[in-house]
Amino acid sequence: MDTQRSIFKPKSISDIYINISHFLDHFMMLIFAKAAYDAGKTFGLTYDEIIAYGAVGFLFFGAFAPLAAHLSDKISRSFLMIVYHFGIGIASILAALSANIWFFAFSLSLIGIFAAIYHPVGVAMLLAKNKNNGLRIGINGVFGNMGVAAAPLITGFILFYGNWRLCFLLPGIFCILYGLKFLYALKIGRDNETVTKDNLDQPFARNWIRALSSIGLSTLSAGFIFGTMTFIIPRYFETSLSNISTSVVITGLLAGVVYAIASFSQIFVGKMTDKFSPKLILLVVSVGQIVFIYFSSVFENWSLFFMSLFAMAFVFGQVPINDIILSRYVPDRKRAKILSIKYVLNLSAGASVLPICSLMMQNGFEMRQIFALMSFFAVFIFFAAMLLPNQAASERLDLTTS
């Protein structure tokens, strides 16, 4: 009863609930990626035409992150997370009930707005405990990547046995039910949110402008690459794994396997960044993306499957690097604000995927040429790694912040 009587008050919750919420965030955003082709048939649109209608939702996924962070500071993080679960569930149900393409596009935009809440608010709740943050962020990241992996798999099964409307309806209902579970699991009070004078007075680390410039460049490039890989691969597998299967279930399963296995690279890269310089790790990751994304544009069938697996491992592996760099150069009091800006850059770049891919395919470009373009974008991540300064251990803010 305390949870309901004080719904606006700050509360804490076990990590597992926040991690599952991360899973749902990416899962709900990528239902459209797999269901777009079938939904297009209902509205008399081709695949390359209908994907443009989802662009606003992906744009809002990034653009509304600062507002979510601001509201969580004014009200409470836990309340915004409640809004997140119910909002994204209702929006998904509205998408399932859409009678025309414009209402469908509106519903996809609502999904993007509510999905924007998670990263600045949910991650902040996770970090509030300030215990083993590196490991816990790595695990949280895997849950998010598993949401990416599960989206084409589960959506493919629902498409095979049902239709695209059920792909939105069933997860929408689940989000609302899980939102109730999340609400009842909340506990009164915050964990480790005391702000000390040292934290308030702590300056940025030396060379922080150069470090943030590197983060900005790599975030924009990685956002486009991540968005394209997670959106295009399910459909790319349907058209390029013809010797293996043409079933949406099988190709969805294979896409899910790629995402699931590759997601664990995030934990490995996080551990490596603890042992070696983030500059070196980012250089290796950028070269891996350039090589294996390009190979994915060349091969077909099983060769394509394995090239995509390696490519996604390097794409997912980059996810924790920028946050680790940020924690070493930015004082605690400024991290939430800069994180929200980073999410805007990352997700807005990802939002450009749909209109760019739609325009390219409508003008005769093939999906393999889109992959070649992504390989080119990975070159900018290499430049970002070169721009990143070397940092002595004594200058790291993550070693001096409690």
Short mmCIF file of C-alpha atoms in Angstrom, two decimals:
data_model
loop_
_atom_site.label_atom_id
_atom_site.label_comp_id
_atom_site.label_asym_id
_atom_site.label_seq_id
_atom_site.Cartn_x
_atom_site.Cartn_y
_atom_site.Cartn_z
CA MET A 1 0.00 0.00 0.00
CA ASP A 2 2.89 2.40 0.66
CA THR A 3 3.82 2.22 -3.00
CA GLN A 4 0.39 3.33 -4.15
CA ARG A 5 -0.07 6.04 -1.47
CA SER A 6 3.23 7.70 -2.39
CA ILE A 7 3.39 7.14 -6.13
CA PHE A 8 5.26 10.41 -6.76
CA LYS A 9 7.92 9.83 -4.11
CA PRO A 10 11.38 8.48 -5.05
CA LYS A 11 11.65 4.71 -4.69
CA SER A 12 14.16 1.95 -5.35
CA ILE A 13 13.77 -1.44 -6.94
CA SER A 14 15.83 -4.58 -7.55
CA ASP A 15 18.10 -4.61 -10.59
CA ILE A 16 16.23 -7.46 -12.27
CA TYR A 17 13.13 -5.29 -12.74
CA ILE A 18 15.14 -2.48 -14.31
CA ASN A 19 16.93 -5.00 -16.54
CA ILE A 20 13.66 -6.51 -17.77
CA SER A 21 12.43 -2.99 -18.50
CA HIS A 22 15.52 -2.50 -20.68
CA PHE A 23 14.66 -5.70 -22.53
CA LEU A 24 11.14 -4.40 -23.18
CA ASP A 25 12.40 -1.00 -24.33
CA HIS A 26 14.38 -2.38 -27.26
CA PHE A 27 11.90 -5.16 -27.97
CA MET A 28 8.97 -2.77 -28.34
CA MET A 29 10.93 -0.40 -30.57
CA LEU A 30 11.83 -3.21 -32.98
CA ILE A 31 8.47 -4.94 -33.43
CA PHE A 32 7.87 -2.67 -36.41
CA ALA A 33 11.14 -3.76 -38.02
CA LYS A 34 9.87 -7.32 -38.47
CA ALA A 35 6.15 -6.55 -38.88
CA ALA A 36 6.56 -3.67 -41.34
CA TYR A 37 6.33 -5.80 -44.49
CA ASP A 38 3.02 -7.41 -43.45
CA ALA A 39 1.60 -4.16 -42.11
CA GLY A 40 2.43 -2.52 -45.42
CA LYS A 41 0.23 -5.00 -47.26
CA THR A 42 -2.73 -3.96 -45.09
CA PHE A 43 -2.24 -0.28 -45.93
CA GLY A 44 -1.34 -0.83 -49.60
CA LEU A 45 2.33 0.08 -49.19
CA THR A 46 5.56 -1.69 -50.08
CA TYR A 47 8.23 -2.39 -47.45
CA ASP A 48 10.45 0.47 -48.59
CA GLU A 49 7.47 2.86 -48.45
CA ILE A 50 6.04 1.93 -45.05
CA ILE A 51 9.32 2.02 -43.12
CA ALA A 52 9.42 5.80 -43.61
CA TYR A 53 6.29 6.06 -41.43
CA GLY A 54 8.21 4.68 -38.47
CA ALA A 55 10.94 7.33 -38.69
CA VAL A 56 9.26 9.78 -36.32
CA GLY A 57 8.97 7.12 -33.61
CA PHE A 58 12.71 6.42 -33.80
CA LEU A 59 13.43 10.17 -33.80
CA PHE A 60 11.28 10.67 -30.68
CA PHE A 61 13.07 7.71 -29.05
CA GLY A 62 16.08 10.01 -28.81
CA ALA A 63 14.57 13.49 -28.84
CA PHE A 64 12.41 13.01 -25.74
CA ALA A 65 15.24 11.65 -23.56
CA PRO A 66 16.22 15.07 -22.09
CA LEU A 67 12.58 15.82 -21.24
CA ALA A 68 12.28 12.46 -19.51
CA ALA A 69 15.45 13.18 -17.52
CA HIS A 70 14.13 16.63 -16.56
CA LEU A 71 10.74 15.28 -15.43
CA SER A 72 12.40 12.51 -13.41
CA ASP A 73 14.38 15.18 -11.53
CA LYS A 74 11.24 17.26 -10.93
CA ILE A 75 8.97 14.36 -9.92
CA SER A 76 10.81 11.07 -9.40
CA ARG A 77 12.58 8.44 -11.48
CA SER A 78 10.33 5.66 -10.21
CA PHE A 79 7.17 7.52 -11.24
CA LEU A 80 8.52 8.09 -14.75
CA MET A 81 9.29 4.36 -15.00
CA ILE A 82 5.66 3.60 -14.12
CA VAL A 83 4.55 5.99 -16.88
CA TYR A 84 7.00 4.26 -19.22
CA HIS A 85 5.48 0.79 -18.82
CA PHE A 86 1.85 1.84 -19.08
CA GLY A 87 2.49 4.35 -21.85
CA ILE A 88 4.43 2.04 -24.13
CA GLY A 89 1.87 -0.73 -23.58
CA ILE A 90 -1.12 1.47 -24.46
CA ALA A 91 0.69 2.92 -27.50
CA SER A 92 1.42 -0.59 -28.80
CA ILE A 93 -2.23 -1.59 -28.41
CA LEU A 94 -3.25 1.53 -30.35
CA ALA A 95 -0.87 0.48 -33.14
CA ALA A 96 -2.60 -2.90 -33.29
CA LEU A 97 -5.99 -1.22 -33.63
CA SER A 98 -4.92 1.24 -36.35
CA ALA A 99 -7.46 1.62 -39.15
CA ASN A 100 -5.25 3.73 -41.43
CA ILE A 101 -1.58 4.42 -42.02
CA TRP A 102 -1.62 7.84 -40.32
CA PHE A 103 -3.02 6.49 -37.06
CA PHE A 104 -0.49 3.67 -37.28
CA ALA A 105 2.33 6.21 -37.71
CA PHE A 106 0.94 8.22 -34.78
CA SER A 107 0.94 5.09 -32.61
CA LEU A 108 4.52 4.27 -33.58
CA SER A 109 5.46 7.83 -32.59
CA LEU A 110 3.83 7.34 -29.17
CA ILE A 111 5.84 4.15 -28.70
CA GLY A 112 8.99 6.17 -29.40
CA ILE A 113 8.01 8.89 -26.91
CA PHE A 114 7.39 6.50 -24.03
CA ALA A 115 10.40 4.32 -24.96
CA ALA A 116 12.57 7.45 -24.63
CA ILE A 117 11.99 7.41 -20.88
CA TYR A 118 14.03 4.31 -20.15
CA HIS A 119 17.65 5.20 -20.89
CA PRO A 120 18.03 8.49 -18.97
CA VAL A 121 15.71 7.39 -16.15
CA GLY A 122 16.10 3.62 -15.82
CA VAL A 123 19.89 3.69 -16.09
CA ALA A 124 20.01 6.50 -13.52
CA MET A 125 17.98 4.33 -11.12
CA LEU A 126 20.41 1.48 -11.69
CA LEU A 127 23.46 3.64 -11.01
CA ALA A 128 21.94 5.21 -7.87
CA LYS A 129 23.05 2.20 -5.80
CA ASN A 130 26.67 2.91 -6.83
CA LYS A 131 27.78 -0.69 -6.26
CA ASN A 132 29.69 -2.68 -8.90
CA ASN A 133 28.38 -0.33 -11.55
CA GLY A 134 30.56 -1.68 -14.34
CA LEU A 135 29.33 -5.25 -14.00
CA ARG A 136 25.74 -4.20 -13.43
CA ILE A 137 25.72 -1.89 -16.46
CA GLY A 138 27.18 -4.73 -18.54
CA ILE A 139 24.43 -7.10 -17.43
CA ASN A 140 21.81 -4.43 -18.02
CA GLY A 141 23.21 -3.92 -21.52
CA VAL A 142 22.88 -7.62 -22.29
CA PHE A 143 19.20 -7.48 -21.31
CA GLY A 144 18.74 -4.61 -23.75
CA ASN A 145 20.50 -6.51 -26.49
CA MET A 146 18.40 -9.58 -25.74
CA GLY A 147 15.39 -7.39 -26.41
CA VAL A 148 16.90 -6.62 -29.81
CA ALA A 149 17.48 -10.35 -30.35
CA ALA A 150 14.02 -11.42 -29.21
CA ALA A 151 12.11 -8.88 -31.31
CA PRO A 152 12.53 -10.55 -34.73
CA LEU A 153 12.24 -14.03 -33.22
CA ILE A 154 9.02 -13.50 -31.26
CA THR A 155 7.51 -11.22 -33.88
CA GLY A 156 8.30 -13.80 -36.55
CA PHE A 157 6.48 -16.53 -34.62
CA ILE A 158 3.45 -14.30 -34.07
CA LEU A 159 3.42 -13.40 -37.77
CA PHE A 160 3.58 -17.08 -38.72
CA TYR A 161 0.68 -18.09 -36.47
CA GLY A 162 -1.25 -14.82 -36.44
CA ASN A 163 -0.85 -11.39 -38.03
CA TRP A 164 0.98 -8.10 -37.60
CA ARG A 165 -1.73 -6.64 -35.35
CA LEU A 166 -1.14 -9.38 -32.78
CA CYS A 167 2.58 -8.51 -32.91
CA PHE A 168 1.70 -5.18 -31.30
CA LEU A 169 -1.33 -6.22 -29.25
CA LEU A 170 0.19 -9.07 -27.21
CA PRO A 171 3.41 -7.26 -26.17
CA GLY A 172 1.34 -4.17 -25.38
CA ILE A 173 -0.82 -6.13 -22.95
CA PHE A 174 2.29 -7.71 -21.42
CA CYS A 175 3.87 -4.27 -20.83
CA ILE A 176 0.80 -3.10 -18.92
CA LEU A 177 0.74 -6.23 -16.78
CA TYR A 178 4.47 -5.96 -16.13
CA GLY A 179 3.97 -2.30 -15.27
CA LEU A 180 1.67 -3.40 -12.45
CA LYS A 181 4.31 -5.87 -11.25
CA PHE A 182 6.95 -3.13 -11.39
CA LEU A 183 4.71 -0.78 -9.41
CA TYR A 184 4.15 -3.28 -6.59
CA ALA A 185 7.89 -4.15 -6.46
CA LEU A 186 8.93 -0.54 -5.76
CA LYS A 187 10.24 0.24 -2.28
CA ILE A 188 10.14 3.58 -0.49
CA GLY A 189 13.39 5.56 -0.46
CA ARG A 190 16.47 5.98 -2.60
CA ASP A 191 19.73 4.08 -2.48
CA ASN A 192 22.94 6.09 -2.18
CA GLU A 193 21.66 9.43 -3.45
CA THR A 194 23.47 11.60 -0.92
CA VAL A 195 25.38 14.36 -2.68
CA THR A 196 28.62 15.33 -0.99
CA LYS A 197 30.42 18.67 -1.25
CA ASP A 198 33.32 16.92 -2.99
CA ASN A 199 30.95 15.67 -5.69
CA LEU A 200 29.47 19.15 -6.17
CA ASP A 201 32.89 20.80 -6.46
CA GLN A 202 34.55 18.14 -8.61
CA PRO A 203 35.67 19.61 -11.97
CA PHE A 204 35.80 17.91 -15.34
CA ALA A 205 38.93 15.88 -16.01
CA ARG A 206 41.76 17.28 -18.12
CA ASN A 207 41.14 17.10 -21.90
CA TRP A 208 37.42 16.60 -21.30
CA ILE A 209 36.40 18.68 -24.34
CA ARG A 210 38.48 16.49 -26.62
CA ALA A 211 37.08 13.36 -24.98
CA LEU A 212 33.48 14.53 -25.35
CA SER A 213 34.17 15.47 -28.99
CA SER A 214 35.37 11.91 -29.55
CA ILE A 215 32.26 10.56 -27.82
CA GLY A 216 30.04 12.78 -29.96
CA LEU A 217 31.61 11.64 -33.23
CA SER A 218 31.54 7.95 -32.35
CA THR A 219 28.00 8.24 -30.94
CA LEU A 220 26.61 9.70 -34.17
CA SER A 221 28.34 7.08 -36.32
CA ALA A 222 27.50 4.18 -34.01
CA GLY A 223 23.89 5.32 -33.72
CA PHE A 224 23.41 5.04 -37.47
CA ILE A 225 25.20 1.70 -37.67
CA PHE A 226 23.37 0.19 -34.67
CA GLY A 227 19.99 1.39 -35.94
CA THR A 228 20.58 0.00 -39.41
CA MET A 229 21.93 -3.36 -38.26
CA THR A 230 19.10 -3.96 -35.81
CA PHE A 231 16.39 -2.86 -38.26
CA ILE A 232 17.61 -4.21 -41.60
CA ILE A 233 19.10 -7.61 -40.72
CA PRO A 234 15.75 -9.44 -40.22
CA ARG A 235 14.56 -8.40 -43.69
CA TYR A 236 18.06 -8.83 -45.18
CA PHE A 237 18.10 -12.43 -43.95
CA GLU A 238 14.69 -13.06 -45.55
CA THR A 239 16.08 -12.08 -48.97
CA SER A 240 19.70 -13.27 -48.70
CA LEU A 241 19.45 -16.62 -46.87
CA SER A 242 17.38 -18.25 -49.63
CA ASN A 243 19.47 -21.44 -49.67
CA ILE A 244 18.79 -21.87 -45.95
CA SER A 245 15.13 -20.85 -45.63
CA THR A 246 12.56 -18.35 -46.87
CA SER A 247 10.35 -18.78 -43.80
CA VAL A 248 9.92 -15.63 -41.69
CA VAL A 249 10.11 -17.88 -38.61
CA ILE A 250 13.49 -19.39 -39.53
CA THR A 251 15.05 -16.14 -40.75
CA GLY A 252 13.69 -14.38 -37.66
CA LEU A 253 15.19 -17.12 -35.50
CA LEU A 254 18.58 -16.75 -37.21
CA ALA A 255 18.49 -12.96 -36.77
CA GLY A 256 17.64 -13.50 -33.11
CA VAL A 257 20.55 -15.92 -32.71
CA VAL A 258 22.94 -13.35 -34.20
CA TYR A 259 21.74 -10.63 -31.82
CA ALA A 260 21.69 -12.92 -28.77
CA ILE A 261 25.22 -14.32 -29.20
CA ALA A 262 26.71 -10.97 -30.23
CA SER A 263 25.19 -9.19 -27.23
CA PHE A 264 27.58 -10.89 -24.79
CA SER A 265 30.49 -9.07 -26.42
CA GLN A 266 29.38 -6.08 -24.37
CA ILE A 267 30.45 -7.73 -21.11
CA PHE A 268 33.77 -8.85 -22.65
CA VAL A 269 34.54 -5.37 -23.99
CA GLY A 270 33.62 -3.84 -20.63
CA LYS A 271 36.13 -6.08 -18.87
CA MET A 272 38.80 -5.35 -21.47
CA THR A 273 38.27 -1.61 -21.02
CA ASP A 274 39.01 -2.06 -17.32
CA LYS A 275 42.37 -3.62 -18.23
CA PHE A 276 43.38 -1.63 -21.32
CA SER A 277 43.00 1.91 -22.63
CA PRO A 278 39.53 2.77 -24.01
CA LYS A 279 41.36 4.37 -26.94
CA LEU A 280 42.92 1.02 -27.91
CA ILE A 281 39.66 -0.89 -27.45
CA LEU A 282 37.73 1.64 -29.55
CA LEU A 283 40.35 1.37 -32.32
CA VAL A 284 40.02 -2.42 -32.41
CA VAL A 285 36.21 -2.26 -32.37
CA SER A 286 36.12 0.29 -35.20
CA VAL A 287 38.37 -1.83 -37.44
CA GLY A 288 36.24 -4.89 -36.69
CA GLN A 289 33.11 -3.02 -37.75
CA ILE A 290 34.67 -1.75 -40.97
CA VAL A 291 35.82 -5.23 -42.01
CA PHE A 292 32.90 -7.45 -41.01
CA ILE A 293 30.09 -5.08 -41.98
CA TYR A 294 31.65 -4.82 -45.43
CA PHE A 295 31.92 -8.61 -45.68
CA SER A 296 28.22 -8.80 -44.75
CA SER A 297 27.48 -6.81 -47.91
CA VAL A 298 29.35 -9.32 -50.07
CA PHE A 299 28.34 -12.80 -48.87
CA GLU A 300 25.06 -14.74 -48.81
CA ASN A 301 23.54 -17.67 -46.91
CA TRP A 302 25.75 -19.22 -44.17
CA SER A 303 28.71 -16.99 -45.01
CA LEU A 304 26.47 -13.95 -44.55
CA PHE A 305 25.14 -15.38 -41.27
CA PHE A 306 28.61 -15.72 -39.74
CA MET A 307 29.86 -12.39 -41.11
CA SER A 308 26.76 -10.73 -39.60
CA LEU A 309 27.44 -12.46 -36.29
CA PHE A 310 30.98 -11.04 -36.12
CA ALA A 311 29.79 -7.63 -37.32
CA MET A 312 27.10 -7.45 -34.63
CA ALA A 313 29.61 -8.55 -31.98
CA PHE A 314 31.71 -5.48 -32.78
CA VAL A 315 28.62 -3.24 -33.02
CA PHE A 316 27.25 -4.38 -29.65
CA GLY A 317 30.75 -4.40 -28.17
CA GLN A 318 31.02 -0.65 -28.67
CA VAL A 319 27.92 0.07 -26.55
CA PRO A 320 29.62 0.32 -23.11
CA ILE A 321 32.79 2.09 -24.28
CA ASN A 322 31.40 5.63 -24.55
CA ASP A 323 29.71 5.42 -21.14
CA ILE A 324 32.98 4.22 -19.60
CA ILE A 325 34.88 7.09 -21.21
CA LEU A 326 32.22 9.55 -20.06
CA SER A 327 32.45 8.35 -16.45
CA ARG A 328 36.21 8.98 -16.49
CA TYR A 329 36.00 12.58 -17.71
CA VAL A 330 32.64 13.91 -16.44
CA PRO A 331 31.86 14.57 -12.75
CA ASP A 332 28.88 12.77 -11.23
CA ARG A 333 26.69 15.88 -10.98
CA LYS A 334 26.85 16.38 -14.77
CA ARG A 335 26.59 12.78 -15.95
CA ALA A 336 22.80 12.50 -16.23
CA LYS A 337 22.52 15.64 -18.35
CA ILE A 338 25.37 14.64 -20.68
CA LEU A 339 24.09 11.07 -20.88
CA SER A 340 20.70 12.37 -22.06
CA ILE A 341 22.44 14.47 -24.74
CA LYS A 342 24.41 11.40 -25.81
CA TYR A 343 21.18 9.41 -26.12
CA VAL A 344 19.69 12.18 -28.28
CA LEU A 345 22.69 12.03 -30.62
CA ASN A 346 22.73 8.24 -30.70
CA LEU A 347 19.04 7.62 -31.18
CA SER A 348 18.47 10.55 -33.52
CA ALA A 349 21.21 9.17 -35.75
CA GLY A 350 19.43 5.83 -35.53
CA ALA A 351 16.16 7.52 -36.52
CA SER A 352 17.75 8.65 -39.79
CA VAL A 353 18.06 4.97 -40.78
CA LEU A 354 14.43 4.59 -41.88
CA PRO A 355 14.13 7.58 -44.23
CA ILE A 356 17.64 7.01 -45.65
CA CYS A 357 17.03 3.30 -46.25
CA SER A 358 13.58 4.00 -47.67
CA LEU A 359 14.95 6.63 -50.05
CA MET A 360 17.84 4.42 -51.14
CA MET A 361 15.65 1.39 -51.84
CA GLN A 362 13.04 3.45 -53.67
CA ASN A 363 15.86 4.67 -55.94
CA GLY A 364 17.07 1.19 -56.82
CA PHE A 365 19.71 0.53 -54.17
CA GLU A 366 19.92 -2.97 -52.68
CA MET A 367 20.28 -3.85 -49.01
CA ARG A 368 23.86 -5.01 -49.55
CA GLN A 369 24.72 -1.49 -50.70
CA ILE A 370 23.27 -0.14 -47.45
CA PHE A 371 25.65 -2.44 -45.57
CA ALA A 372 28.56 -1.08 -47.61
CA LEU A 373 27.49 2.42 -46.57
CA MET A 374 27.53 1.36 -42.91
CA SER A 375 31.06 0.05 -43.33
CA PHE A 376 32.03 3.53 -44.50
CA PHE A 377 30.36 5.12 -41.46
CA ALA A 378 32.48 2.92 -39.19
CA VAL A 379 35.54 4.81 -40.46
CA PHE A 380 34.33 7.80 -38.41
CA ILE A 381 34.48 5.64 -35.27
CA PHE A 382 38.12 4.98 -36.11
CA PHE A 383 38.68 8.76 -36.36
CA ALA A 384 36.92 9.20 -32.99
CA ALA A 385 39.30 6.68 -31.42
CA MET A 386 42.27 8.59 -32.80
CA LEU A 387 40.85 11.83 -31.37
CA LEU A 388 40.40 10.35 -27.88
CA PRO A 389 43.22 11.47 -25.54
CA ASN A 390 45.27 9.11 -23.42
CA GLN A 391 44.46 9.45 -19.72
CA ALA A 392 46.52 8.69 -16.63
CA ALA A 393 44.87 6.72 -13.84
CA SER A 394 45.33 9.67 -11.47
CA GLU A 395 43.14 11.82 -13.75
CA ARG A 396 40.18 9.41 -13.89
CA LEU A 397 37.04 10.69 -12.20
CA ASP A 398 35.48 7.23 -11.88
CA LEU A 399 38.25 6.31 -9.40
CA THR A 400 37.65 9.38 -7.26
CA THR A 401 33.84 9.50 -7.32
CA SER A 402 32.09 7.56 -4.59
#
